[in-house]
Amino acid sequence: VLVITTPGSDAAKRLGKQIPPSAQWKSKLKSYQFNAKGFEEALAYYLSHGDRKIFIVSSSPEQGEKVLEHLENTLGVLKNFDLYKGLFGVKSLLNSVTCEAGHPLEIIGKGMNEGNSWFIFDGYMDFLMKDELTRWMDDVDLPVVTDVGFSPIYGCEDYEGLQVQNMIKKEAWIRYAHEKGGYVFRPVYDADNDPFGFMAKHKDKMNVFTQDDPDQYDGFIASEGNKEQIDNGIIPFIHTTGYLSQDLLSSMVLFLEKGKRLNNDRIWESILNRQNVAVLERGKMMGEARFRNALQMLVLDRLYLEEYFGDKIDLSATTEGYNLLVEVSNKNPFPVKGRLEIKVPAAIEIAGDLPGSLTLPANASKSFTIKLRPGKKAMDYANPVAVHFTWDQKRKSTLTIMDLPPAISLYKLSYAHAPDADFPVTIHNFSEQSSFPVKVEVFQAGGDKKQVVFEETKMCNTPTATFKEMPFKLTLDPGNYSVKVSALGTTGEGQLGVGKPDGKPYVYEVDLNSDGVMEYRMENDSVQVTLLTTGARVIEYIVKSRDDNVLFKLWPEKPIDDKRPFRKWGYYPFGGFEDFLGQASMETHKVYDARIVRKEGDFVQVEMVADYYGNQIKKTFTLYGNSPLLEVRFALTFRNREANVLGPQPILELGRHHGTEDVFTAPTLDGLKEYRMQPKRYYGQVIHLKEGWNAGYDTKEDITFVGAYPVSQPLFLHMWMNHPANGDAHHYYVEFQPWTPIIQKSTMYFSYYIWGSGGPWQRGVEELRKRNLVTVR
């Protein structure tokens, strides 16, 4: 029964007596609106007895009519449309040197538990995982729609060639999006964008400037402060969710005509037709009145949406080791009987029986531990694990991740002097054996893989789901080699150069700035190298024939804005060869524990180690013979997945200063490409390499820098041409960072080689090639 009445009527008085005295909701709101002149109260509540309910609207006839209009509108919307809740512009920082909580699979899992069925990611470099997202969903047959973008562009067929740090003009963004079949948006208030107008399909509806040029926007990027413009406008809009650390509070609800299946095209069909509502923190909403008012009525009702999105069943899942931990909670005031289902990729088995049918008492939870057994094809992969709970013809789902390292971790590029080459290997044991053989074979580079020049087998003893480092010492003559490691039915391969044991480099401690923290200086006839324990960086690499440090160096001076609030939270330019790790940088100010491993001989070596909240990083610096060859070896044993990319980088300033005379070269997939600074601005490039090196040459002062690393490990080479206009680093210099994924549950190895000398860069590359230190994709 629905009763429409006025507050003074007998019916209203009799029904109102049933409202308990404790219902003091109005006083708790403390709203100033209650004191507004002309404010009219409309009571809307229901009374229940058993299965019977009376719904009451008690207000003036005019307000009662408005409530009825809203009810009729809501019923009409629900009759003609299905609701699809999603996270637009949700961000991860997968594939980025910047730290932020939340792997995309974890974000999707948490979002699904909140009733979301579609996700569009736009974190920095999230656009690189467009195909990966689809593959993950296919792995577990999950009917979730995913896509990526990079604000302000979304919905592109692909993002090939997108250089986000070199898109200077607004026209570049607009044209890129439309050439790729995508969409481009702008802030509501941005005068610089006004000349571009909006797509012609909206021209007859809008009181804004438009033009016939195809360089026009598709809609607005709206914020809470734009509610008035969005509610009363006719221009399509989007609203972004943000990071997991911001609690994923904002979402968008799409209204699709009944019978239409959700997919990417229909997401955009709804957005461009303004059949979407942005739901902000505390339930604030923006959008077309028809849909916004219907959704607001449903929020007031609460019960319909709780049923629609399964809010009364809470599902969480995570993995620890090889165990899947699941908790199912029933928030209903009555028991629920249902069934738990687990879906894993083909390379993972579910070991043991699932709980199957289970009954959850009212307001109760049950937890389960389910053992998973990965196969070798599950290694070196972020495996999605889907969890479903079905009850009363309803289904709630969530998602988690079983992120596994390669079974064999090794240096994919390494160098040594004969006769002994140290070659550590880390094995992650995914098998049910606790003891198994690990075999190392060495072959002449380019030779017959059947012709083994060195071989050694050791037994590895480590329990299932753990990892162990195993040191090998390879006895070899000078030459170029390939190394193959075999264990647990898998293999790993690396490239090795072995040189003649000549030269007499040396290393010593020195406190160059008298601060009580020692620096380490390595020297030979070719170069003088200075190491800082702060950040474990190479602060000087001086080519003696040119008397020049090829690396930019500010240390021991401090930045001019050193006393800026929270200065150390931003990028802090010491200079030298350093690493982007949790950019601005976890390790910039960390003082490492350092020791001289080898003081003299045909090579010298310094080791530095630091711990970051249980994440260990070790760097080993080796200067070989009398050549300019400096090796930096990294060994990372990390436990926090948000620190997922390492960016080792030389900060280069060739010659006396960095200018347009410096030419930088990289062997891209499309051939050799040259890059120079632009004196008026900074810019960046993502470079996909054919070979693992990059070079710089000062054409005036005839000095070269070459960096080499294993080409197969980095996601890409990131170049950054800095400019004094940079808010954190007010200097001219250039960075070349191979952005390299950090693996978990094992030790990750990476090596970087520096060669600085007089003469053209081609000579330096050839010297590295002779030493087998150039890798080819």
PDB file of N, CA, C and O in Angstrom, residues 187-189 220-237 274 286-288 292:
ATOM      1  N   PRO A 187      38.919  19.903 -19.261  1.00  0.00           N
ATOM      2  CA  PRO A 187      38.266  20.417 -18.057  1.00  0.00           C
ATOM      3  C   PRO A 187      37.103  21.335 -18.413  1.00  0.00           C
ATOM      4  O   PRO A 187      37.091  21.957 -19.482  1.00  0.00           O
ATOM      5  N   VAL A 188      36.136  21.437 -17.524  1.00  0.00           N
ATOM      6  CA  VAL A 188      34.989  22.314 -17.780  1.00  0.00           C
ATOM      7  C   VAL A 188      35.453  23.756 -17.887  1.00  0.00           C
ATOM      8  O   VAL A 188      35.053  24.487 -18.800  1.00  0.00           O
ATOM      9  N   TYR A 189      36.307  24.159 -16.973  1.00  0.00           N
ATOM     10  CA  TYR A 189      36.807  25.532 -17.001  1.00  0.00           C
ATOM     11  C   TYR A 189      38.260  25.514 -17.433  1.00  0.00           C
ATOM     12  O   TYR A 189      39.140  25.098 -16.676  1.00  0.00           O
ATOM     13  N   PHE A 220      33.557  16.787 -21.428  1.00  0.00           N
ATOM     14  CA  PHE A 220      34.201  17.396 -20.273  1.00  0.00           C
ATOM     15  C   PHE A 220      34.799  16.342 -19.342  1.00  0.00           C
ATOM     16  O   PHE A 220      34.260  15.243 -19.194  1.00  0.00           O
ATOM     17  N   ILE A 221      35.905  16.712 -18.675  1.00  0.00           N
ATOM     18  CA  ILE A 221      36.380  16.008 -17.478  1.00  0.00           C
ATOM     19  C   ILE A 221      35.826  16.790 -16.304  1.00  0.00           C
ATOM     20  O   ILE A 221      36.224  17.936 -16.070  1.00  0.00           O
ATOM     21  N   ALA A 222      34.875  16.214 -15.581  1.00  0.00           N
ATOM     22  CA  ALA A 222      34.152  16.948 -14.551  1.00  0.00           C
ATOM     23  C   ALA A 222      34.710  16.683 -13.168  1.00  0.00           C
ATOM     24  O   ALA A 222      35.160  15.576 -12.863  1.00  0.00           O
ATOM     25  N   SER A 223      34.662  17.690 -12.324  1.00  0.00           N
ATOM     26  CA  SER A 223      34.981  17.545 -10.907  1.00  0.00           C
ATOM     27  C   SER A 223      33.743  17.911 -10.103  1.00  0.00           C
ATOM     28  O   SER A 223      32.752  18.398 -10.643  1.00  0.00           O
ATOM     29  N   GLU A 224      33.809  17.690  -8.800  1.00  0.00           N
ATOM     30  CA  GLU A 224      32.659  17.973  -7.942  1.00  0.00           C
ATOM     31  C   GLU A 224      32.184  19.413  -8.083  1.00  0.00           C
ATOM     32  O   GLU A 224      30.982  19.700  -8.058  1.00  0.00           O
ATOM     33  N   GLY A 225      33.137  20.322  -8.260  1.00  0.00           N
ATOM     34  CA  GLY A 225      32.782  21.734  -8.364  1.00  0.00           C
ATOM     35  C   GLY A 225      32.076  22.098  -9.648  1.00  0.00           C
ATOM     36  O   GLY A 225      31.610  23.240  -9.801  1.00  0.00           O
ATOM     37  N   ASN A 226      31.970  21.164 -10.591  1.00  0.00           N
ATOM     38  CA  ASN A 226      31.294  21.418 -11.869  1.00  0.00           C
ATOM     39  C   ASN A 226      29.879  20.855 -11.901  1.00  0.00           C
ATOM     40  O   ASN A 226      29.282  20.733 -12.969  1.00  0.00           O
ATOM     41  N   LYS A 227      29.332  20.520 -10.748  1.00  0.00           N
ATOM     42  CA  LYS A 227      28.009  19.893 -10.724  1.00  0.00           C
ATOM     43  C   LYS A 227      26.959  20.731 -11.463  1.00  0.00           C
ATOM     44  O   LYS A 227      26.152  20.205 -12.233  1.00  0.00           O
ATOM     45  N   GLU A 228      26.971  22.034 -11.262  1.00  0.00           N
ATOM     46  CA  GLU A 228      25.964  22.889 -11.895  1.00  0.00           C
ATOM     47  C   GLU A 228      26.044  22.796 -13.414  1.00  0.00           C
ATOM     48  O   GLU A 228      25.030  22.643 -14.097  1.00  0.00           O
ATOM     49  N   GLN A 229      27.279  22.857 -13.950  1.00  0.00           N
ATOM     50  CA  GLN A 229      27.430  22.816 -15.403  1.00  0.00           C
ATOM     51  C   GLN A 229      27.056  21.443 -15.973  1.00  0.00           C
ATOM     52  O   GLN A 229      26.461  21.346 -17.042  1.00  0.00           O
ATOM     53  N   ILE A 230      27.422  20.391 -15.249  1.00  0.00           N
ATOM     54  CA  ILE A 230      27.143  19.042 -15.739  1.00  0.00           C
ATOM     55  C   ILE A 230      25.649  18.735 -15.652  1.00  0.00           C
ATOM     56  O   ILE A 230      25.044  18.215 -16.592  1.00  0.00           O
ATOM     57  N   ASP A 231      25.027  19.077 -14.529  1.00  0.00           N
ATOM     58  CA  ASP A 231      23.602  18.779 -14.362  1.00  0.00           C
ATOM     59  C   ASP A 231      22.747  19.513 -15.384  1.00  0.00           C
ATOM     60  O   ASP A 231      21.751  18.977 -15.890  1.00  0.00           O
ATOM     61  N   ASN A 232      23.110  20.745 -15.697  1.00  0.00           N
ATOM     62  CA  ASN A 232      22.267  21.582 -16.554  1.00  0.00           C
ATOM     63  C   ASN A 232      22.754  21.658 -17.986  1.00  0.00           C
ATOM     64  O   ASN A 232      22.144  22.349 -18.806  1.00  0.00           O
ATOM     65  N   GLY A 233      23.835  20.965 -18.307  1.00  0.00           N
ATOM     66  CA  GLY A 233      24.383  21.030 -19.652  1.00  0.00           C
ATOM     67  C   GLY A 233      23.903  19.903 -20.543  1.00  0.00           C
ATOM     68  O   GLY A 233      23.088  19.063 -20.153  1.00  0.00           O
ATOM     69  N   ILE A 234      24.430  19.887 -21.753  1.00  0.00           N
ATOM     70  CA  ILE A 234      24.097  18.806 -22.695  1.00  0.00           C
ATOM     71  C   ILE A 234      25.369  18.176 -23.277  1.00  0.00           C
ATOM     72  O   ILE A 234      25.316  17.389 -24.209  1.00  0.00           O
ATOM     73  N   ILE A 235      26.514  18.535 -22.696  1.00  0.00           N
ATOM     74  CA  ILE A 235      27.788  18.027 -23.198  1.00  0.00           C
ATOM     75  C   ILE A 235      28.148  16.739 -22.466  1.00  0.00           C
ATOM     76  O   ILE A 235      28.019  16.657 -21.243  1.00  0.00           O
ATOM     77  N   PRO A 236      28.604  15.690 -23.176  1.00  0.00           N
ATOM     78  CA  PRO A 236      29.042  14.447 -22.506  1.00  0.00           C
ATOM     79  C   PRO A 236      30.146  14.732 -21.490  1.00  0.00           C
ATOM     80  O   PRO A 236      30.909  15.700 -21.630  1.00  0.00           O
ATOM     81  N   PHE A 237      30.251  13.896 -20.479  1.00  0.00           N
ATOM     82  CA  PHE A 237      31.239  14.127 -19.443  1.00  0.00           C
ATOM     83  C   PHE A 237      31.732  12.795 -18.883  1.00  0.00           C
ATOM     84  O   PHE A 237      31.073  11.753 -19.002  1.00  0.00           O
ATOM     85  N   ARG A 274      25.066  10.850 -22.765  1.00  0.00           N
ATOM     86  CA  ARG A 274      24.799  11.357 -21.404  1.00  0.00           C
ATOM     87  C   ARG A 274      23.860  10.439 -20.627  1.00  0.00           C
ATOM     88  O   ARG A 274      23.068  10.891 -19.796  1.00  0.00           O
ATOM     89  N   MET A 286      26.290  13.702 -10.201  1.00  0.00           N
ATOM     90  CA  MET A 286      26.221  14.637 -11.323  1.00  0.00           C
ATOM     91  C   MET A 286      25.710  13.880 -12.535  1.00  0.00           C
ATOM     92  O   MET A 286      26.060  12.712 -12.740  1.00  0.00           O
ATOM     93  N   GLY A 287      24.912  14.557 -13.358  1.00  0.00           N
ATOM     94  CA  GLY A 287      24.458  13.937 -14.595  1.00  0.00           C
ATOM     95  C   GLY A 287      23.083  14.417 -15.007  1.00  0.00           C
ATOM     96  O   GLY A 287      22.482  15.298 -14.377  1.00  0.00           O
ATOM     97  N   GLU A 288      22.592  13.842 -16.093  1.00  0.00           N
ATOM     98  CA  GLU A 288      21.267  14.156 -16.617  1.00  0.00           C
ATOM     99  C   GLU A 288      20.214  13.936 -15.537  1.00  0.00           C
ATOM    100  O   GLU A 288      20.225  12.926 -14.829  1.00  0.00           O
ATOM    101  N   ARG A 292      19.941  10.923 -12.927  1.00  0.00           N
ATOM    102  CA  ARG A 292      20.468  11.321 -11.616  1.00  0.00           C
ATOM    103  C   ARG A 292      19.377  11.230 -10.548  1.00  0.00           C
ATOM    104  O   ARG A 292      19.598  10.676  -9.461  1.00  0.00           O
TER     105      ARG A 292
END
